[in-house]
Amino acid sequence: MARIPLPEPTRTSRIVAVLRARRGEHVVSAAETLAENGVVSVEVTLGTPGALEAVETLRERLPRGCDVGVGTVLTRDDALRAADVGVDYAITPTVVPEVVETFRDAGVPVIPGALTPTEISLAWELGASAVKVFPASLVGVSYVGQLQGPLPHVALIPSGGVAIADARSWLDAGCVAVSLGGPLLGDALDGGDLEALGARARTLVSAVSTAAAYEERIRA
């Protein structure tokens, strides 16, 4: 089974910003600020009102070299609607085979959420482009090393409680990228301080730039 690779901007920047807002326009302003400050991959969650419309707007307004993905995809119908919009990738909170298969059939990289070794292995065997370790705060950075013993070939992206100060540690431990929401966005998704968001984004990008390179492994 050919695995769909992560899109280049996400793979090289190694940062996914999670955008979950009460209003779609705040998603757009936050994403533009992030892009201006080096965070070029954003996940718009389907819990945001007008999420898919915001995705379409961002695909038009963000500069070339940015990825716009969709998150919190729970059902096959969600997946079909997201694929129709033309998202760069899709992220789910859980492993739902028909959702993973729908995105794969549409040629969309999919990143299912999983926590246990069994869930992570299942997501990978279904053809995930990477697996979201969620909630990452429950297990900590050392969990990555424990997973790499039996599952060194699985590309992991921690999400849920990942702090800016810890981003490099997750990457040094062997993750392909990190996913940050509240610790990065702060109050920006409530119409808050975009200058502060830009400063946090620059701090994160600087930290990630010094992390160990990701070493892709294949299963023996």
C-alpha atoms as a PDB file:
ATOM      1  CA  MET A   1       0.000   0.000   0.000  1.00  0.00           C
ATOM      2  CA  ALA A   2       1.508   3.313  -1.092  1.00  0.00           C
ATOM      3  CA  ARG A   3       1.494   5.803   1.774  1.00  0.00           C
ATOM      4  CA  ILE A   4       0.595   9.418   0.972  1.00  0.00           C
ATOM      5  CA  PRO A   5       3.413  11.644   2.284  1.00  0.00           C
ATOM      6  CA  LEU A   6       2.831  14.667   4.449  1.00  0.00           C
ATOM      7  CA  PRO A   7       2.759  17.855   2.369  1.00  0.00           C
ATOM      8  CA  GLU A   8       6.126  19.529   2.004  1.00  0.00           C
ATOM      9  CA  PRO A   9       5.483  22.712   4.059  1.00  0.00           C
ATOM     10  CA  THR A  10       4.274  20.670   7.032  1.00  0.00           C
ATOM     11  CA  ARG A  11       7.071  18.134   6.728  1.00  0.00           C
ATOM     12  CA  THR A  12       9.834  20.734   6.511  1.00  0.00           C
ATOM     13  CA  SER A  13       8.494  23.292   9.012  1.00  0.00           C
ATOM     14  CA  ARG A  14       7.590  20.523  11.520  1.00  0.00           C
ATOM     15  CA  ILE A  15       4.871  22.650  13.142  1.00  0.00           C
ATOM     16  CA  VAL A  16       1.078  22.344  12.948  1.00  0.00           C
ATOM     17  CA  ALA A  17      -0.955  25.160  14.510  1.00  0.00           C
ATOM     18  CA  VAL A  18      -4.412  24.082  15.693  1.00  0.00           C
ATOM     19  CA  LEU A  19      -7.086  26.726  15.067  1.00  0.00           C
ATOM     20  CA  ARG A  20     -10.302  26.237  17.018  1.00  0.00           C
ATOM     21  CA  ALA A  21     -12.355  29.425  17.287  1.00  0.00           C
ATOM     22  CA  ARG A  22     -15.838  30.725  18.001  1.00  0.00           C
ATOM     23  CA  ARG A  23     -15.761  32.824  14.818  1.00  0.00           C
ATOM     24  CA  GLY A  24     -14.302  31.985  11.422  1.00  0.00           C
ATOM     25  CA  GLU A  25     -12.849  35.448  10.816  1.00  0.00           C
ATOM     26  CA  HIS A  26     -10.591  35.041  13.840  1.00  0.00           C
ATOM     27  CA  VAL A  27      -9.194  31.877  12.263  1.00  0.00           C
ATOM     28  CA  VAL A  28      -8.248  33.825   9.152  1.00  0.00           C
ATOM     29  CA  SER A  29      -6.504  36.673  10.984  1.00  0.00           C
ATOM     30  CA  ALA A  30      -4.621  34.261  13.251  1.00  0.00           C
ATOM     31  CA  ALA A  31      -3.502  32.084  10.335  1.00  0.00           C
ATOM     32  CA  GLU A  32      -2.251  35.107   8.416  1.00  0.00           C
ATOM     33  CA  THR A  33      -0.261  36.256  11.445  1.00  0.00           C
ATOM     34  CA  LEU A  34       1.216  32.794  11.886  1.00  0.00           C
ATOM     35  CA  ALA A  35       2.258  32.614   8.232  1.00  0.00           C
ATOM     36  CA  GLU A  36       3.900  36.042   8.443  1.00  0.00           C
ATOM     37  CA  ASN A  37       5.982  34.741  11.344  1.00  0.00           C
ATOM     38  CA  GLY A  38       7.045  31.375   9.969  1.00  0.00           C
ATOM     39  CA  VAL A  39       4.297  28.960  11.023  1.00  0.00           C
ATOM     40  CA  VAL A  40       3.111  27.787   7.621  1.00  0.00           C
ATOM     41  CA  SER A  41       0.841  24.828   8.430  1.00  0.00           C
ATOM     42  CA  VAL A  42      -2.538  25.350  10.090  1.00  0.00           C
ATOM     43  CA  GLU A  43      -5.284  22.927  11.059  1.00  0.00           C
ATOM     44  CA  VAL A  44      -8.792  24.417  11.072  1.00  0.00           C
ATOM     45  CA  THR A  45     -10.990  22.282  13.312  1.00  0.00           C
ATOM     46  CA  LEU A  46     -14.485  21.403  12.148  1.00  0.00           C
ATOM     47  CA  GLY A  47     -15.843  22.612  15.488  1.00  0.00           C
ATOM     48  CA  THR A  48     -15.179  26.162  14.312  1.00  0.00           C
ATOM     49  CA  PRO A  49     -18.296  27.797  12.811  1.00  0.00           C
ATOM     50  CA  GLY A  50     -17.832  28.065   9.060  1.00  0.00           C
ATOM     51  CA  ALA A  51     -14.679  25.934   9.221  1.00  0.00           C
ATOM     52  CA  LEU A  52     -14.683  24.820   5.594  1.00  0.00           C
ATOM     53  CA  GLU A  53     -15.429  28.334   4.384  1.00  0.00           C
ATOM     54  CA  ALA A  54     -12.448  29.516   6.436  1.00  0.00           C
ATOM     55  CA  VAL A  55     -10.315  26.820   4.796  1.00  0.00           C
ATOM     56  CA  GLU A  56     -11.330  28.075   1.352  1.00  0.00           C
ATOM     57  CA  THR A  57     -10.530  31.664   2.345  1.00  0.00           C
ATOM     58  CA  LEU A  58      -7.125  30.691   3.694  1.00  0.00           C
ATOM     59  CA  ARG A  59      -6.253  28.730   0.578  1.00  0.00           C
ATOM     60  CA  GLU A  60      -6.837  31.941  -1.389  1.00  0.00           C
ATOM     61  CA  ARG A  61      -5.156  34.373   0.994  1.00  0.00           C
ATOM     62  CA  LEU A  62      -2.153  32.606   2.481  1.00  0.00           C
ATOM     63  CA  PRO A  63       1.073  32.791   0.488  1.00  0.00           C
ATOM     64  CA  ARG A  64       2.428  29.941  -1.551  1.00  0.00           C
ATOM     65  CA  GLY A  65       4.211  27.380   0.579  1.00  0.00           C
ATOM     66  CA  CYS A  66       1.516  27.249   3.257  1.00  0.00           C
ATOM     67  CA  ASP A  67      -0.599  24.211   4.132  1.00  0.00           C
ATOM     68  CA  VAL A  68      -4.230  24.426   5.222  1.00  0.00           C
ATOM     69  CA  GLY A  69      -5.565  21.277   6.829  1.00  0.00           C
ATOM     70  CA  VAL A  70      -8.772  20.349   8.582  1.00  0.00           C
ATOM     71  CA  GLY A  71      -9.116  18.782  12.016  1.00  0.00           C
ATOM     72  CA  THR A  72     -11.601  17.110  14.355  1.00  0.00           C
ATOM     73  CA  VAL A  73     -12.915  14.977  11.501  1.00  0.00           C
ATOM     74  CA  LEU A  74     -15.235  12.424  13.105  1.00  0.00           C
ATOM     75  CA  THR A  75     -17.352  10.870  10.359  1.00  0.00           C
ATOM     76  CA  ARG A  76     -17.178   9.777   6.734  1.00  0.00           C
ATOM     77  CA  ASP A  77     -19.533  12.627   5.791  1.00  0.00           C
ATOM     78  CA  ASP A  78     -17.130  15.100   7.429  1.00  0.00           C
ATOM     79  CA  ALA A  79     -14.298  13.543   5.457  1.00  0.00           C
ATOM     80  CA  LEU A  80     -16.139  13.775   2.152  1.00  0.00           C
ATOM     81  CA  ARG A  81     -16.983  17.448   2.699  1.00  0.00           C
ATOM     82  CA  ALA A  82     -13.424  18.282   3.686  1.00  0.00           C
ATOM     83  CA  ALA A  83     -11.938  16.423   0.728  1.00  0.00           C
ATOM     84  CA  ASP A  84     -14.256  18.303  -1.625  1.00  0.00           C
ATOM     85  CA  VAL A  85     -12.877  21.623  -0.375  1.00  0.00           C
ATOM     86  CA  GLY A  86      -9.352  20.523  -1.251  1.00  0.00           C
ATOM     87  CA  VAL A  87      -7.583  20.466   2.117  1.00  0.00           C
ATOM     88  CA  ASP A  88      -3.838  19.819   2.221  1.00  0.00           C
ATOM     89  CA  TYR A  89      -4.209  17.246   5.005  1.00  0.00           C
ATOM     90  CA  ALA A  90      -6.759  15.990   7.523  1.00  0.00           C
ATOM     91  CA  ILE A  91      -6.455  15.220  11.233  1.00  0.00           C
ATOM     92  CA  THR A  92      -8.798  13.134  13.363  1.00  0.00           C
ATOM     93  CA  PRO A  93      -8.989  12.748  17.161  1.00  0.00           C
ATOM     94  CA  THR A  94      -9.505   8.978  16.932  1.00  0.00           C
ATOM     95  CA  VAL A  95      -8.911   6.053  14.590  1.00  0.00           C
ATOM     96  CA  VAL A  96     -12.014   5.569  12.426  1.00  0.00           C
ATOM     97  CA  PRO A  97     -11.157   3.235   9.528  1.00  0.00           C
ATOM     98  CA  GLU A  98     -13.791   4.577   7.128  1.00  0.00           C
ATOM     99  CA  VAL A  99     -12.603   8.145   7.710  1.00  0.00           C
ATOM    100  CA  VAL A 100      -8.976   7.211   7.062  1.00  0.00           C
ATOM    101  CA  GLU A 101      -9.967   5.271   3.949  1.00  0.00           C
ATOM    102  CA  THR A 102     -12.113   8.129   2.624  1.00  0.00           C
ATOM    103  CA  PHE A 103      -9.212  10.557   2.780  1.00  0.00           C
ATOM    104  CA  ARG A 104      -6.775   8.045   1.333  1.00  0.00           C
ATOM    105  CA  ASP A 105      -9.135   7.371  -1.569  1.00  0.00           C
ATOM    106  CA  ALA A 106      -9.293  11.139  -2.186  1.00  0.00           C
ATOM    107  CA  GLY A 107      -5.499  11.451  -2.127  1.00  0.00           C
ATOM    108  CA  VAL A 108      -5.487  13.527   1.065  1.00  0.00           C
ATOM    109  CA  PRO A 109      -2.784  12.875   3.692  1.00  0.00           C
ATOM    110  CA  VAL A 110      -4.515  11.808   6.904  1.00  0.00           C
ATOM    111  CA  ILE A 111      -3.219  11.963  10.478  1.00  0.00           C
ATOM    112  CA  PRO A 112      -5.430   9.960  12.868  1.00  0.00           C
ATOM    113  CA  GLY A 113      -5.289  10.529  16.608  1.00  0.00           C
ATOM    114  CA  ALA A 114      -4.215   7.606  18.776  1.00  0.00           C
ATOM    115  CA  LEU A 115      -2.578   6.988  22.145  1.00  0.00           C
ATOM    116  CA  THR A 116      -1.876   3.333  22.869  1.00  0.00           C
ATOM    117  CA  PRO A 117       0.577   1.219  20.865  1.00  0.00           C
ATOM    118  CA  THR A 118      -2.357  -0.801  19.508  1.00  0.00           C
ATOM    119  CA  GLU A 119      -4.201   2.316  18.322  1.00  0.00           C
ATOM    120  CA  ILE A 120      -1.043   3.820  16.837  1.00  0.00           C
ATOM    121  CA  SER A 121      -0.184   0.613  14.994  1.00  0.00           C
ATOM    122  CA  LEU A 122      -3.741   0.306  13.652  1.00  0.00           C
ATOM    123  CA  ALA A 123      -3.699   3.884  12.350  1.00  0.00           C
ATOM    124  CA  TRP A 124      -0.410   3.260  10.567  1.00  0.00           C
ATOM    125  CA  GLU A 125      -1.562  -0.031   9.052  1.00  0.00           C
ATOM    126  CA  LEU A 126      -4.645   1.754   7.684  1.00  0.00           C
ATOM    127  CA  GLY A 127      -2.317   4.004   5.687  1.00  0.00           C
ATOM    128  CA  ALA A 128      -1.917   7.097   7.857  1.00  0.00           C
ATOM    129  CA  SER A 129       0.639   9.635   6.670  1.00  0.00           C
ATOM    130  CA  ALA A 130       1.534  10.192  10.331  1.00  0.00           C
ATOM    131  CA  VAL A 131      -0.154   9.448  13.651  1.00  0.00           C
ATOM    132  CA  LYS A 132      -1.195  12.136  16.134  1.00  0.00           C
ATOM    133  CA  VAL A 133      -0.250  11.112  19.678  1.00  0.00           C
ATOM    134  CA  PHE A 134      -3.216  12.495  21.597  1.00  0.00           C
ATOM    135  CA  PRO A 135      -3.419  13.701  24.290  1.00  0.00           C
ATOM    136  CA  ALA A 136       0.356  14.048  24.416  1.00  0.00           C
ATOM    137  CA  SER A 137       0.339  15.721  27.832  1.00  0.00           C
ATOM    138  CA  LEU A 138      -0.954  12.481  29.335  1.00  0.00           C
ATOM    139  CA  VAL A 139       2.175  10.525  28.406  1.00  0.00           C
ATOM    140  CA  GLY A 140       5.056  13.005  28.058  1.00  0.00           C
ATOM    141  CA  VAL A 141       8.115  13.096  25.839  1.00  0.00           C
ATOM    142  CA  SER A 142       9.604   9.857  27.198  1.00  0.00           C
ATOM    143  CA  TYR A 143       6.673   7.944  25.695  1.00  0.00           C
ATOM    144  CA  VAL A 144       8.088   8.536  22.210  1.00  0.00           C
ATOM    145  CA  GLY A 145      11.256   6.658  23.075  1.00  0.00           C
ATOM    146  CA  GLN A 146       9.226   3.776  24.458  1.00  0.00           C
ATOM    147  CA  LEU A 147       7.160   3.601  21.272  1.00  0.00           C
ATOM    148  CA  GLN A 148      10.198   3.652  19.037  1.00  0.00           C
ATOM    149  CA  GLY A 149      11.340   0.288  20.328  1.00  0.00           C
ATOM    150  CA  PRO A 150       8.520  -1.704  18.696  1.00  0.00           C
ATOM    151  CA  LEU A 151       7.270   0.987  16.279  1.00  0.00           C
ATOM    152  CA  PRO A 152      10.325   2.849  14.936  1.00  0.00           C
ATOM    153  CA  HIS A 153       8.776   3.197  11.475  1.00  0.00           C
ATOM    154  CA  VAL A 154       5.696   5.178  12.581  1.00  0.00           C
ATOM    155  CA  ALA A 155       5.812   8.963  12.062  1.00  0.00           C
ATOM    156  CA  LEU A 156       4.453  10.611  15.214  1.00  0.00           C
ATOM    157  CA  ILE A 157       3.028  14.085  15.854  1.00  0.00           C
ATOM    158  CA  PRO A 158       2.288  14.904  19.515  1.00  0.00           C
ATOM    159  CA  SER A 159      -0.804  17.032  20.123  1.00  0.00           C
ATOM    160  CA  GLY A 160      -2.753  18.168  23.155  1.00  0.00           C
ATOM    161  CA  GLY A 161      -0.885  20.105  25.824  1.00  0.00           C
ATOM    162  CA  VAL A 162       2.374  20.530  23.896  1.00  0.00           C
ATOM    163  CA  ALA A 163       4.071  23.694  25.177  1.00  0.00           C
ATOM    164  CA  ILE A 164       6.297  25.967  23.115  1.00  0.00           C
ATOM    165  CA  ALA A 165       9.140  25.294  25.556  1.00  0.00           C
ATOM    166  CA  ASP A 166       8.788  21.532  25.005  1.00  0.00           C
ATOM    167  CA  ALA A 167       8.480  21.505  21.207  1.00  0.00           C
ATOM    168  CA  ARG A 168      12.165  20.899  20.552  1.00  0.00           C
ATOM    169  CA  SER A 169      12.241  18.042  23.094  1.00  0.00           C
ATOM    170  CA  TRP A 170       9.452  16.211  21.258  1.00  0.00           C
ATOM    171  CA  LEU A 171      11.293  16.582  17.958  1.00  0.00           C
ATOM    172  CA  ASP A 172      14.621  15.557  19.460  1.00  0.00           C
ATOM    173  CA  ALA A 173      12.866  12.441  20.777  1.00  0.00           C
ATOM    174  CA  GLY A 174      12.042  11.422  17.203  1.00  0.00           C
ATOM    175  CA  CYS A 175       8.712  13.022  16.249  1.00  0.00           C
ATOM    176  CA  VAL A 176       8.232  14.200  12.682  1.00  0.00           C
ATOM    177  CA  ALA A 177       6.395  17.376  13.781  1.00  0.00           C
ATOM    178  CA  VAL A 178       4.594  18.955  16.739  1.00  0.00           C
ATOM    179  CA  SER A 179       1.027  20.230  16.999  1.00  0.00           C
ATOM    180  CA  LEU A 180       0.172  23.210  19.201  1.00  0.00           C
ATOM    181  CA  GLY A 181      -3.100  24.930  19.982  1.00  0.00           C
ATOM    182  CA  GLY A 182      -3.681  27.092  23.058  1.00  0.00           C
ATOM    183  CA  PRO A 183      -0.039  27.480  24.129  1.00  0.00           C
ATOM    184  CA  LEU A 184       0.719  29.018  20.730  1.00  0.00           C
ATOM    185  CA  LEU A 185      -2.549  30.781  19.905  1.00  0.00           C
ATOM    186  CA  GLY A 186      -3.279  32.315  23.299  1.00  0.00           C
ATOM    187  CA  ASP A 187      -6.231  34.715  23.001  1.00  0.00           C
ATOM    188  CA  ALA A 188      -5.758  35.337  19.262  1.00  0.00           C
ATOM    189  CA  LEU A 189      -8.729  33.147  18.341  1.00  0.00           C
ATOM    190  CA  ASP A 190     -10.961  35.289  20.546  1.00  0.00           C
ATOM    191  CA  GLY A 191      -9.945  38.464  18.742  1.00  0.00           C
ATOM    192  CA  GLY A 192      -6.951  38.997  21.027  1.00  0.00           C
ATOM    193  CA  ASP A 193      -3.372  40.160  20.641  1.00  0.00           C
ATOM    194  CA  LEU A 194      -1.979  39.258  17.219  1.00  0.00           C
ATOM    195  CA  GLU A 195       1.384  40.887  17.936  1.00  0.00           C
ATOM    196  CA  ALA A 196       1.845  38.558  20.898  1.00  0.00           C
ATOM    197  CA  LEU A 197       0.842  35.647  18.673  1.00  0.00           C
ATOM    198  CA  GLY A 198       3.509  36.646  16.173  1.00  0.00           C
ATOM    199  CA  ALA A 199       6.126  36.765  18.925  1.00  0.00           C
ATOM    200  CA  ARG A 200       5.173  33.297  20.177  1.00  0.00           C
ATOM    201  CA  ALA A 201       5.283  31.970  16.623  1.00  0.00           C
ATOM    202  CA  ARG A 202       8.797  33.322  16.122  1.00  0.00           C
ATOM    203  CA  THR A 203       9.934  31.769  19.399  1.00  0.00           C
ATOM    204  CA  LEU A 204       8.504  28.412  18.365  1.00  0.00           C
ATOM    205  CA  VAL A 205      10.027  28.506  14.887  1.00  0.00           C
ATOM    206  CA  SER A 206      13.417  29.367  16.366  1.00  0.00           C
ATOM    207  CA  ALA A 207      13.239  26.470  18.835  1.00  0.00           C
ATOM    208  CA  VAL A 208      12.180  23.972  16.196  1.00  0.00           C
ATOM    209  CA  SER A 209      14.954  25.078  13.838  1.00  0.00           C
ATOM    210  CA  THR A 210      17.563  23.759  16.283  1.00  0.00           C
ATOM    211  CA  ALA A 211      15.928  20.344  16.803  1.00  0.00           C
ATOM    212  CA  ALA A 212      17.431  17.096  15.599  1.00  0.00           C
ATOM    213  CA  ALA A 213      16.484  16.208  12.037  1.00  0.00           C
ATOM    214  CA  TYR A 214      13.738  13.645  11.599  1.00  0.00           C
ATOM    215  CA  GLU A 215      15.082  10.235  10.639  1.00  0.00           C
ATOM    216  CA  GLU A 216      12.594   8.315   8.534  1.00  0.00           C
ATOM    217  CA  ARG A 217      12.693   4.595   9.158  1.00  0.00           C
ATOM    218  CA  ILE A 218      11.117   1.689   7.342  1.00  0.00           C
ATOM    219  CA  ARG A 219       9.943  -1.493   8.959  1.00  0.00           C
ATOM    220  CA  ALA A 220      12.418  -4.327   8.570  1.00  0.00           C
END
